[in-house]
PDB file of C-alpha atoms in Angstrom:
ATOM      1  CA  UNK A  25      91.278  83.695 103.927  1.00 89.00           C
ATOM      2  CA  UNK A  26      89.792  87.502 104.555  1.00 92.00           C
ATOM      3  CA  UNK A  27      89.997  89.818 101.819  1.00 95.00           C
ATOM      4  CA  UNK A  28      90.144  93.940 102.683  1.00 94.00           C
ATOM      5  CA  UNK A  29      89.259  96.201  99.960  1.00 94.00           C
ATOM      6  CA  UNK A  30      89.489  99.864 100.315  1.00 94.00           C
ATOM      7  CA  UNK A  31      89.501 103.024  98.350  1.00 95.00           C
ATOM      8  CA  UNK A  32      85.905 103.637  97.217  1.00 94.00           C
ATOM      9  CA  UNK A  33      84.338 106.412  97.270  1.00 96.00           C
ATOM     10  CA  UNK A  34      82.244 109.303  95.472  1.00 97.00           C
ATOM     11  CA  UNK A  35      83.932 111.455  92.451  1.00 97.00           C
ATOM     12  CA  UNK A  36      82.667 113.560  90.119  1.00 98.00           C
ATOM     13  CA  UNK A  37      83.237 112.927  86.092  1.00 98.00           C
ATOM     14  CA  UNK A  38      86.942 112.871  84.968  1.00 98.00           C
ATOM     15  CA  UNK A  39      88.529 112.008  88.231  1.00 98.00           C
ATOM     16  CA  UNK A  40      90.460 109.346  89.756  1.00 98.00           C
ATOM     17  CA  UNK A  41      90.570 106.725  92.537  1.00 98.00           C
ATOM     18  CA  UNK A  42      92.891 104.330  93.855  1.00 98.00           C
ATOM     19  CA  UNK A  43      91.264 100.782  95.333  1.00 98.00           C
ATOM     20  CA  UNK A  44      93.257  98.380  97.179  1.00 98.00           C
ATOM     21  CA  UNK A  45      92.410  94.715  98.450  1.00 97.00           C
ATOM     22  CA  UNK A  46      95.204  92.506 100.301  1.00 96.00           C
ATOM     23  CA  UNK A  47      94.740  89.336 101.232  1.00 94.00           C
ATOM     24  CA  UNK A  48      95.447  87.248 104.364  1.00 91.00           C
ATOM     25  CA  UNK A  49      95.599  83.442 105.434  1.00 90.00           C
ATOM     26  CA  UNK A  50      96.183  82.603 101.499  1.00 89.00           C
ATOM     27  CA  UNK A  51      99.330  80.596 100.942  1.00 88.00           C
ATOM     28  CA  UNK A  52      99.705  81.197  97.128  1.00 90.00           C
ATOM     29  CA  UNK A  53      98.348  83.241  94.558  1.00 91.00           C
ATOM     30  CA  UNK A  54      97.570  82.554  91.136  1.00 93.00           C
ATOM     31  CA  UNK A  55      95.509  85.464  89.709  1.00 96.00           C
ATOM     32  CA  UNK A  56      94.185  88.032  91.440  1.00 96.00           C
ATOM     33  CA  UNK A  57      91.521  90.515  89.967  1.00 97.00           C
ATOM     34  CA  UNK A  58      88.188  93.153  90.087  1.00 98.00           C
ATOM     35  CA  UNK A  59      85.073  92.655  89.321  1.00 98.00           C
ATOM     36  CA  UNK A  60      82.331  95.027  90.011  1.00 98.00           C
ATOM     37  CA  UNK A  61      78.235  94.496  90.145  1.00 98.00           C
ATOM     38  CA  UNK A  62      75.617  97.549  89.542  1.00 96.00           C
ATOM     39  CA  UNK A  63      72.236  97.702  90.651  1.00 91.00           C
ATOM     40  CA  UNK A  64      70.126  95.161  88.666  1.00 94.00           C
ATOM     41  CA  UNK A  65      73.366  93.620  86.603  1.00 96.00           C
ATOM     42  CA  UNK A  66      75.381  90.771  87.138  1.00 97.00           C
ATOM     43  CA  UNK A  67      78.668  91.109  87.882  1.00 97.00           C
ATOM     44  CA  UNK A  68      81.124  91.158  85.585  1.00 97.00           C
ATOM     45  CA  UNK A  69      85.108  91.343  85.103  1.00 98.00           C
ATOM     46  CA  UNK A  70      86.598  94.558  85.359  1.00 98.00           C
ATOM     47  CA  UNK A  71      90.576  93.893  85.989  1.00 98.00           C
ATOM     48  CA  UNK A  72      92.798  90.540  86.626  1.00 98.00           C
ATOM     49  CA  UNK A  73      96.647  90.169  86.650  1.00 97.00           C
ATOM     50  CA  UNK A  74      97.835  86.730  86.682  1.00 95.00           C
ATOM     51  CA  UNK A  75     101.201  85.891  89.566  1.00 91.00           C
ATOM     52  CA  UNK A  76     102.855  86.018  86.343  1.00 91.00           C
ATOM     53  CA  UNK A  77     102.202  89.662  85.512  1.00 92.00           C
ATOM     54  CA  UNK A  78      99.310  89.091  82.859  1.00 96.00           C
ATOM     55  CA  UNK A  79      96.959  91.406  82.534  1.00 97.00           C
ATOM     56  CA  UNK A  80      93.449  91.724  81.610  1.00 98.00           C
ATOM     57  CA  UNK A  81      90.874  94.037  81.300  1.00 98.00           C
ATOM     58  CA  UNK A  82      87.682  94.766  80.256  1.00 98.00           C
ATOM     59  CA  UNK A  83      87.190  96.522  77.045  1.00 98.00           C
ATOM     60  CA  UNK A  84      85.393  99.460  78.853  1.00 97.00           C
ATOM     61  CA  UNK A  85      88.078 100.088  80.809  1.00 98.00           C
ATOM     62  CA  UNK A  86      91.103  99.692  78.672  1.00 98.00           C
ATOM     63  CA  UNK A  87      93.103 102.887  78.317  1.00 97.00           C
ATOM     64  CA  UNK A  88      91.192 104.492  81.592  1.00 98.00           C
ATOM     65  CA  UNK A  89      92.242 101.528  84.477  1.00 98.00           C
ATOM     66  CA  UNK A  90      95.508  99.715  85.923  1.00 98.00           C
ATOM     67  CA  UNK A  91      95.481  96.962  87.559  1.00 98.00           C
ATOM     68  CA  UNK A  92      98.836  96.000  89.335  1.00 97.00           C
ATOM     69  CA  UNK A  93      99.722  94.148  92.125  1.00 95.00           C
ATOM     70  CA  UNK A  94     102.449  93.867  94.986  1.00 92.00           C
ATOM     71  CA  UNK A  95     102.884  90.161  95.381  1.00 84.00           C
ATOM     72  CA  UNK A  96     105.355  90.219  98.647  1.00 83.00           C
ATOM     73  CA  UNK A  97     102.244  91.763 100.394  1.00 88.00           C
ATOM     74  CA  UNK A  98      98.982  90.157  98.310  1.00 93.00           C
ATOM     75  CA  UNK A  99      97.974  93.051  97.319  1.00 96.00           C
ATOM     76  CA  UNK A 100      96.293  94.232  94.323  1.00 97.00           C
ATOM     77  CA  UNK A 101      95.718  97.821  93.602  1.00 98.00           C
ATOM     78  CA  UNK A 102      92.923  99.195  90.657  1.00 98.00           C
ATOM     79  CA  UNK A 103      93.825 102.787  89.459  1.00 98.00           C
ATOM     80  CA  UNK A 104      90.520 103.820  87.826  1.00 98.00           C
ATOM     81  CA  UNK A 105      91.387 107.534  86.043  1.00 98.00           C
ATOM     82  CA  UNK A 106      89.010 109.400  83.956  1.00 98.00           C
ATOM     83  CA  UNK A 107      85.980 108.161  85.651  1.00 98.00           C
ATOM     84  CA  UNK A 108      82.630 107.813  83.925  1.00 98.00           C
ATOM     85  CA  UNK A 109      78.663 107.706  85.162  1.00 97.00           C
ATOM     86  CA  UNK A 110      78.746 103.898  83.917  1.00 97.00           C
ATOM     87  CA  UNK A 111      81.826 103.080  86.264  1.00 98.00           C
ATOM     88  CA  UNK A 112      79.530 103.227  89.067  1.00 98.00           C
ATOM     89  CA  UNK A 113      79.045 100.313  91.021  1.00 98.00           C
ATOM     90  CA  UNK A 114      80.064  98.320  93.910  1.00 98.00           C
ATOM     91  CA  UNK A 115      83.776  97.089  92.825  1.00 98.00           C
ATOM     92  CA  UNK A 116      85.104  93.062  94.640  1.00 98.00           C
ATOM     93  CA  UNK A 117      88.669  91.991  94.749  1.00 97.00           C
ATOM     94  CA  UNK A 118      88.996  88.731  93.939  1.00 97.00           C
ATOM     95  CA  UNK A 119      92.076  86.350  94.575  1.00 96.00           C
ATOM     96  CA  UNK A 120      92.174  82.394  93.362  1.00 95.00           C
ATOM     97  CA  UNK A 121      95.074  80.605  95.477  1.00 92.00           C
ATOM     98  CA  UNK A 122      95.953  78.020  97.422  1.00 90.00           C
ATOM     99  CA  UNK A 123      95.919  77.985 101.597  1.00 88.00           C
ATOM    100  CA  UNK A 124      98.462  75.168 101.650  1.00 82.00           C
ATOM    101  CA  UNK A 125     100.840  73.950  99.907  1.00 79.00           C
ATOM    102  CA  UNK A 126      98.099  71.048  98.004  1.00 81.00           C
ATOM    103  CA  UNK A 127      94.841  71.323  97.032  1.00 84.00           C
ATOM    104  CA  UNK A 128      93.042  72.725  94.118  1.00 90.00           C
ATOM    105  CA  UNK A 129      92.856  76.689  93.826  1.00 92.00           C
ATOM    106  CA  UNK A 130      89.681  78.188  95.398  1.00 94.00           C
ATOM    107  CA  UNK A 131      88.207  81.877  94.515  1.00 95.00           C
ATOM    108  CA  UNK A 132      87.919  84.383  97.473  1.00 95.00           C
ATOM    109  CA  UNK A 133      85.981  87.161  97.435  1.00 96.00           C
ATOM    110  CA  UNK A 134      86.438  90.599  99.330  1.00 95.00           C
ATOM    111  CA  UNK A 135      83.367  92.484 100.821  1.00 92.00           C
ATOM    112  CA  UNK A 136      82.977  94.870  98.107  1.00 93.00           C
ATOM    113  CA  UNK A 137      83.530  98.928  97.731  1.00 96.00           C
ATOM    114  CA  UNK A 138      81.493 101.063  96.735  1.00 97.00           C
ATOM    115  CA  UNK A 139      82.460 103.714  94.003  1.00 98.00           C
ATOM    116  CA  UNK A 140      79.982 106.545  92.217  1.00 98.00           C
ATOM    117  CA  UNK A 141      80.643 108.876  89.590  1.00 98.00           C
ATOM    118  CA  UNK A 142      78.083 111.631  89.796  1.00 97.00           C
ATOM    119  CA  UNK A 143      78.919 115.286  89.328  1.00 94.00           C
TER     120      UNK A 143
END
């Protein structure tokens, strides 16, 4: 399974960016989500959306991020408006699925994308 993110970059206070991450070689999908790690923190749970269409974020994000998803393609898209300082940091897809049609889901992990907010 290879995961591609793309979409980060560096924006100044207030602004907006798109990320995308689609997913090949996975045969099923059950959530798929963003998490996102800055320097000298863990990293923690910024987005999800379920195959079902559940959604979950982070309370630092509600109100400000989307997460949605195009399931035909396994892709999952993170709309991050009104950017903050604190929203900087390097931002992973993450799918759990299957690659066949048994077997226990597994997580998979994209490469990561970096996104700053500095004016």
């Amino acid at each position: 399974v290879q995961l591609q993110a793309s979409g980060g970059g560096l924006v100044q206070p207030g602004g907006s960016l798109r990320l995308s991450c689609a997913a090949s070689g996975i045969f099923s999908i059950n959530v798929m989500g963003w998490y996102r790690q800055a320097p000298g923190k863990q990293r923690d749970l910024v987005a999800a959306i379920s195959s079902g269409g559940r959604e979950t974020y982070a309370d630092s994000v509600k109100g400000r991020f989307t997460i949605s998803s195009e399931n035909a393609e396994n892709t999952v898209y993170l709309q991050m408006n009104s950017l903050k300082p604190e929203d900087t940091a390097v931002y992973y897809c993450n799918f759990v699925g299957r690659t066949a049609v048994v077997g226990l889901p597994r997580n998979y992990w994209g490469q990561g994308t970096q996104v700053t907010v500095s004016s």
